[in-house]
C-alpha positions in Angstrom: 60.5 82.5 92.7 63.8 84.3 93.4 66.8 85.4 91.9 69.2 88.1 91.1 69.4 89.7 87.7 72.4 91.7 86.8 71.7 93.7 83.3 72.8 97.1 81.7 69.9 99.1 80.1 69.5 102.5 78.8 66.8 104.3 76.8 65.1 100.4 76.3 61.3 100.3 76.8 60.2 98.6 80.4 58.4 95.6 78.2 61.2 95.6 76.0 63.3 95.0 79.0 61.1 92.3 80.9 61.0 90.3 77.6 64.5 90.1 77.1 65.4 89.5 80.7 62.6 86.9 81.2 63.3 84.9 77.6 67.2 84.5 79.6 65.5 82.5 81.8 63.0 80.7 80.2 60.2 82.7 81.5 57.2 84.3 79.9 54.3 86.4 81.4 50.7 87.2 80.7 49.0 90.6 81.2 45.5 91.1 82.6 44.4 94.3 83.1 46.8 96.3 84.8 48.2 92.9 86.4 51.5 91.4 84.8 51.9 87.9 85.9 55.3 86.0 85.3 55.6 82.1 85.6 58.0 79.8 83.7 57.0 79.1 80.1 55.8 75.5 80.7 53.6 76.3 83.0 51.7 78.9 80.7 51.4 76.6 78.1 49.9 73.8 79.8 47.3 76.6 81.1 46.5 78.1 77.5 46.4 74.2 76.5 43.4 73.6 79.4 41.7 76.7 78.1 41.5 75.8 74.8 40.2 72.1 75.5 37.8 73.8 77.7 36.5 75.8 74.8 36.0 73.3 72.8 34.0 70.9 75.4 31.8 73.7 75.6 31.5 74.4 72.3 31.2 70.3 71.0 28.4 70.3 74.1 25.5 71.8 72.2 22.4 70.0 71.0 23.0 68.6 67.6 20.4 69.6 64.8 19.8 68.4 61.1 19.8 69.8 58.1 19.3 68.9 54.4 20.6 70.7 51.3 19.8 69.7 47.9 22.6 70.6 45.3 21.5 71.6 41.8 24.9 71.9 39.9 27.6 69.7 41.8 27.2 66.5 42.7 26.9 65.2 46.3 29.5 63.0 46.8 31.6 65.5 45.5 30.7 68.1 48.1 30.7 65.6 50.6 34.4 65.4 51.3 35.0 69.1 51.3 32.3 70.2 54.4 33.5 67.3 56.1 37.3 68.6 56.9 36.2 72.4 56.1 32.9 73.1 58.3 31.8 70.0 60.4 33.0 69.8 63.7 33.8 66.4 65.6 30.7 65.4 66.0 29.1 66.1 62.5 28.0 63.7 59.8 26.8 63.6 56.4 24.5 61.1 55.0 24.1 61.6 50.6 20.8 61.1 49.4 22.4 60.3 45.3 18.4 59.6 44.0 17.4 63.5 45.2 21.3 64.8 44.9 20.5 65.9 48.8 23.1 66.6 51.7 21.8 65.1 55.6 24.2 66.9 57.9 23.8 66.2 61.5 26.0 68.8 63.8 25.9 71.4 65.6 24.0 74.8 64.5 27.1 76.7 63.8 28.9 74.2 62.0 25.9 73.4 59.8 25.7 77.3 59.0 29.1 76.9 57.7 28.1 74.3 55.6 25.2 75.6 54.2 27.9 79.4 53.1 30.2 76.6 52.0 27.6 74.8 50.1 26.5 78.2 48.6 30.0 79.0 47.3 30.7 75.5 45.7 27.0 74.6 44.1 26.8 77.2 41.3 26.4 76.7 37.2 29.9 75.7 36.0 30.9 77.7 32.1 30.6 75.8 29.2 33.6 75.9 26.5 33.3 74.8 23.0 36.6 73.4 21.2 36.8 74.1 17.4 39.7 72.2 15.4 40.8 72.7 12.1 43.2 69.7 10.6 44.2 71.2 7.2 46.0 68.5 5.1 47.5 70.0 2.0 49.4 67.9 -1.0 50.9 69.3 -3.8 52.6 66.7 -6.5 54.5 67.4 -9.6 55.8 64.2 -12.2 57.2 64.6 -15.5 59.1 61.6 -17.7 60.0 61.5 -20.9 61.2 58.3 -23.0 61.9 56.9 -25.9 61.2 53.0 -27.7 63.8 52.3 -31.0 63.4 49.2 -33.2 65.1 48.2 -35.8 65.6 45.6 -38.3 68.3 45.0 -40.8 68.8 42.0 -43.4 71.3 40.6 -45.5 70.0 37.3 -47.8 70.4 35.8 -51.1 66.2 36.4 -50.4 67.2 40.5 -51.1 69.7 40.1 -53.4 72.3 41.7 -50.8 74.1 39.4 -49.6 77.8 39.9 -48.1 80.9 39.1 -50.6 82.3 37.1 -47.7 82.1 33.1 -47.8 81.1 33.4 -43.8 78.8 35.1 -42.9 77.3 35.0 -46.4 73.7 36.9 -45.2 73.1 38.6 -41.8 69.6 39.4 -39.9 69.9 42.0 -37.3 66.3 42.3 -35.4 65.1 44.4 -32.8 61.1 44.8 -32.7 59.9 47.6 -35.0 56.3 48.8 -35.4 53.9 45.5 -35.5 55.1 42.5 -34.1 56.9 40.6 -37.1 56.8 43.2 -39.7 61.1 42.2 -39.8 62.7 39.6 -40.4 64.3 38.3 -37.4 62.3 40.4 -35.6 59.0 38.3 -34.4 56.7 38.6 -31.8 59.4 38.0 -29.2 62.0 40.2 -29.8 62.4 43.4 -27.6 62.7 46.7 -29.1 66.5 47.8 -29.6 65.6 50.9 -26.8 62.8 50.5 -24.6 62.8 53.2 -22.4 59.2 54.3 -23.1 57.1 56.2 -20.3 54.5 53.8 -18.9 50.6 55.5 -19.5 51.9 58.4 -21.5 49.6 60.9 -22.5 51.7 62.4 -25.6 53.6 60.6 -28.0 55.2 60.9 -31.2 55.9 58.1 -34.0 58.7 58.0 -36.7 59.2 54.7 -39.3 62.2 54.4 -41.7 62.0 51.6 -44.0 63.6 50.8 -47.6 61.4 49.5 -50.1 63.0 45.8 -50.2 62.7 45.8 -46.6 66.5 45.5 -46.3 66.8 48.0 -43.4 63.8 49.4 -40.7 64.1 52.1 -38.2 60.9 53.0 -36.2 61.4 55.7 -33.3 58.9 56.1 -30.8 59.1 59.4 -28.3 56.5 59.4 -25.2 55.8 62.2 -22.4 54.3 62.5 -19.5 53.7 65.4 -17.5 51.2 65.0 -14.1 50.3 68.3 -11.8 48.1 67.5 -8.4 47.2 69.5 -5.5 44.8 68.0 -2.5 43.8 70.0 -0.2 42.1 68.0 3.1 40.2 70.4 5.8 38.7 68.3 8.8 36.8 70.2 11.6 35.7 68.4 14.9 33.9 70.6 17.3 32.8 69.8 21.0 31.4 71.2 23.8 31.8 70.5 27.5 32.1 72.0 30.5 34.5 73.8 32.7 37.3 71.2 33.7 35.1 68.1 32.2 36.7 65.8 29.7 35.3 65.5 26.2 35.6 63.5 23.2 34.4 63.7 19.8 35.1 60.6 17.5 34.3 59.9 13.3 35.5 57.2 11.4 35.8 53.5 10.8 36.9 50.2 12.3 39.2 48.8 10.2 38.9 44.4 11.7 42.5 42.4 12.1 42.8 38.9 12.8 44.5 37.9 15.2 46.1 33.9 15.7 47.0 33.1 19.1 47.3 29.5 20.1 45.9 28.3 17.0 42.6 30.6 17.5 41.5 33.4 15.1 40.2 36.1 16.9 39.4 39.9 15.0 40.4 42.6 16.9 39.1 45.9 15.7 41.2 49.1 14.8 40.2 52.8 15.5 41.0 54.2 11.9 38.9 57.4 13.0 39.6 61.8 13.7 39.3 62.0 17.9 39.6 65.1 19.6 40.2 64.1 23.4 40.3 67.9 25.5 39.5 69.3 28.6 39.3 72.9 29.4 39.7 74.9 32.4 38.5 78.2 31.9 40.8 81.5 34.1 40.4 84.2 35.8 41.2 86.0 33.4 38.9 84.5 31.2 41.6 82.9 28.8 41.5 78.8 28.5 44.0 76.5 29.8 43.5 73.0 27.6 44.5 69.6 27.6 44.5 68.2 24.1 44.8 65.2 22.8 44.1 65.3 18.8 44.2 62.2 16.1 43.6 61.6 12.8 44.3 58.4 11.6 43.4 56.9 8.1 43.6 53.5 6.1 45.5 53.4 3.1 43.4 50.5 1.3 46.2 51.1 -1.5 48.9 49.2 -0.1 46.5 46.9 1.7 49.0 43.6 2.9 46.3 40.5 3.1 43.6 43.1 2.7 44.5 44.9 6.0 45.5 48.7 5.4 48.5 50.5 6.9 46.9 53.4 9.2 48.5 56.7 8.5 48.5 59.3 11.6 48.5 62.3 13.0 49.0 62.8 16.5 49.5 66.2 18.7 49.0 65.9 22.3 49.5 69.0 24.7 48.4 72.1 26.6 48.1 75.5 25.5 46.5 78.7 27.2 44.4 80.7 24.7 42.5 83.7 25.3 38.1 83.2 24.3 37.9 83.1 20.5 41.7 83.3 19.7 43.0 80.7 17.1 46.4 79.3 17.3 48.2 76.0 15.8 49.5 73.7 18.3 51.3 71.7 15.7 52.8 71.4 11.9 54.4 68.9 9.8 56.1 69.8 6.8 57.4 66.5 4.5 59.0 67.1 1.5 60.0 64.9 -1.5 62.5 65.3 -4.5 63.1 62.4 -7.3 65.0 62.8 -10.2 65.6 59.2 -11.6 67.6 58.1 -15.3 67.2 55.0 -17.1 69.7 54.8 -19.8 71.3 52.6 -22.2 75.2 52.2 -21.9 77.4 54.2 -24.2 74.5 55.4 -26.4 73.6 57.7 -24.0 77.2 60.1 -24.2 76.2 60.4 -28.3 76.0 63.9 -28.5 72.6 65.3 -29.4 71.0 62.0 -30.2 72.0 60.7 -26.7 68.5 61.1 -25.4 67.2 58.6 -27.6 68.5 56.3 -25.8 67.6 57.7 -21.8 64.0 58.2 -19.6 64.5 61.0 -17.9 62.3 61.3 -14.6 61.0 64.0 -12.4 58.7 63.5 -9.5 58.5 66.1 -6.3 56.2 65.7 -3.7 55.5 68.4 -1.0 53.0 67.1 2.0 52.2 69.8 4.6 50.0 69.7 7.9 48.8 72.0 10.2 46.5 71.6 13.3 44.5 74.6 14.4 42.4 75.0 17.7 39.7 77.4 18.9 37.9 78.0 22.1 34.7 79.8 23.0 33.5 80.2 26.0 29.5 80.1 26.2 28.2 82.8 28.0 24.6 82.6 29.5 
């Protein structure tokens, strides 16, 4: 090869120089010993590319051996996949034995020495976590009502002596139910009080009757009360234990059974009504735990069953959270709240000052609901 080269160099490094000169013309060169040797680029790769091919045949030409390795902790169709496109060469195999949990590796000793370190590395006691949750449920409940019942009874008869000095209407009966059913005139069993605004169940009440001795006029006043004050407090706790990076579940509770009619067919299909913790851990570095949760709790409400099949209330928080190895934190809260204030009046009567609330049930009812999940890992040592 020949040819004129026409550069301008100063204070460059010779190799510095043949690089730069022979990259211009698409050359390269290779140094052995104190022999350079320069050749066009193509040509050096197709050599390096017929020395590395001869490496290989020589190093694929050995006598195959066989090995088996029996894992204690991982399971051999796991490992399987991994040796085969980390430390077999072309010519290596691997039978699993899944009855002993055994490795048969037929290759080449220095491959199946890089099998064996591999399998070292990989087949070792995985840590255990254990998942602690705490569902606290807390209901606090506050109802007061207060009402009244009036009846009264009036008459005006030739039977009283009091009648009316008009010719029309000559006597006049004015009835709304006072104390036992009857007891005036006009007033029978199906009469309705004058005011019924009375408080349903009432714990406290306090009677008043009015009555002239001829039985011309009755007033009876009833006042009722009610006052209720709850608190519920609901702690679950499911705990599980798995290990590192395996899925665990933990389930309690009941099946609540729904018919189903399709095609005219009645089938029962069954309906988890049940606390499930669903979780997998994956234990750091730093020893801290990264975890997958998925957490439930679902209950029937056989109090406003609908063809005897509850409504299921839940609770559901899925997510992932890293947490250090005994730290507690919540991974989810529901506050609900509830106010009521209700009035059930009669028209007009209810503006008379003072003795307006004779004639009004006043109702209070709050209701303050309030969840909170908590979650806590341990990892077992030993």
């Amino acid at each position: 090869m020949q040819g004129s080269v026409d550069v301008s160099l100063r204070d460059v490094p010779w190799d510095q120089a043949l690089d730069i000169i022979l990259r211009a013309n698409k050359l390269g060169y290779s140094v052995d010993g104190t022999i350079v040797r320069v050749a066009p680029l193509n040509v050096l790769a197709d050599e390096e590319k017929q020395r590395r091919q001869l490496a290989e045949q020589q190093a694929l030409a050995g006598e195959l051996k066989v090995a088996t390795i029996t894992l204690s902790y991982a399971t051999a169709d796991q490992v399987k996949g991994l040796l085969l496109k980390s430390a077999l060469s072309q010519r290596g195999t691997i039978e699993v034995d899944t009855r002993s949990n055994t490795l048969i590796i037929s290759d080449l000793q220095s491959s199946i020495d890089k099998a064996v370190s591999l399998v070292n590395t990989l087949d070792r006691p995985q840590p255990q976590v254990e998942i602690e949750a705490r569902i606290v449920i807390t209901n606090k409940s506050f109802k007061r009502e207060i009402g009244a019942r009036l009846g009264l009874g009036g008459e005006a008869s030739p039977r009283l002596g009091n009648t009316t000095p008009l010719a029309f209407p000559n006597s006049v009966i004015v009835g709304g139910r006072t104390g036992a059913p009857g007891a005036v005139t006009g007033a029978g069993p199906e009469a309705p009080n004058a005011v019924n605004l009375g408080v349903q169940g009432a714990t406290s009440a306090l009677g008043l009757a009015l009555g002239s001795v001829n039985g011309a006029l009755n007033l009876d006043l009833a006042l009722s009360a009610l006052e209720q004050q709850g608190k519920l407090t609901v702690i679950s706790t499911p705990r599980v234990s798995t290990q590192n990076n395996i899925e665990a579940e933990i389930t309690q509770g009941t099946q609540i059974p729904i018919q189903v009619v399709a095609n005219n067919t009645i089938t029962v299909q069954f309906k988890d009504a049940a606390l499930k913790l669903l979780v997998t851990p994956q234990i750091t570095a730093s020893n801290t735990v990264i975890m997958r949760i998925n957490l439930e709790n679902a209950q029937a409400d056989f109090g406003r069953s609908v063809n005897g099949i509850p409504p299921i209330d839940t609770q559901r928080a899925q997510t992932t959270v890293l947490i250090g190895d005994g730290q507690t934190t919540v991974i989810g809260g529901i506050y609900f709240s509830s106010q009521e204030n209700r009035s059930t009046r009669t028209p007009v009567l209810h503006n008379i000052p003072l003795l307006g609330w004779l004639f009004k049930d006043n109702l209070t009812n709050n209701q303050n609901n309030e969840l909170l999940i908590f979650i806590t890992p341990r990892i077992l040592k030993g």
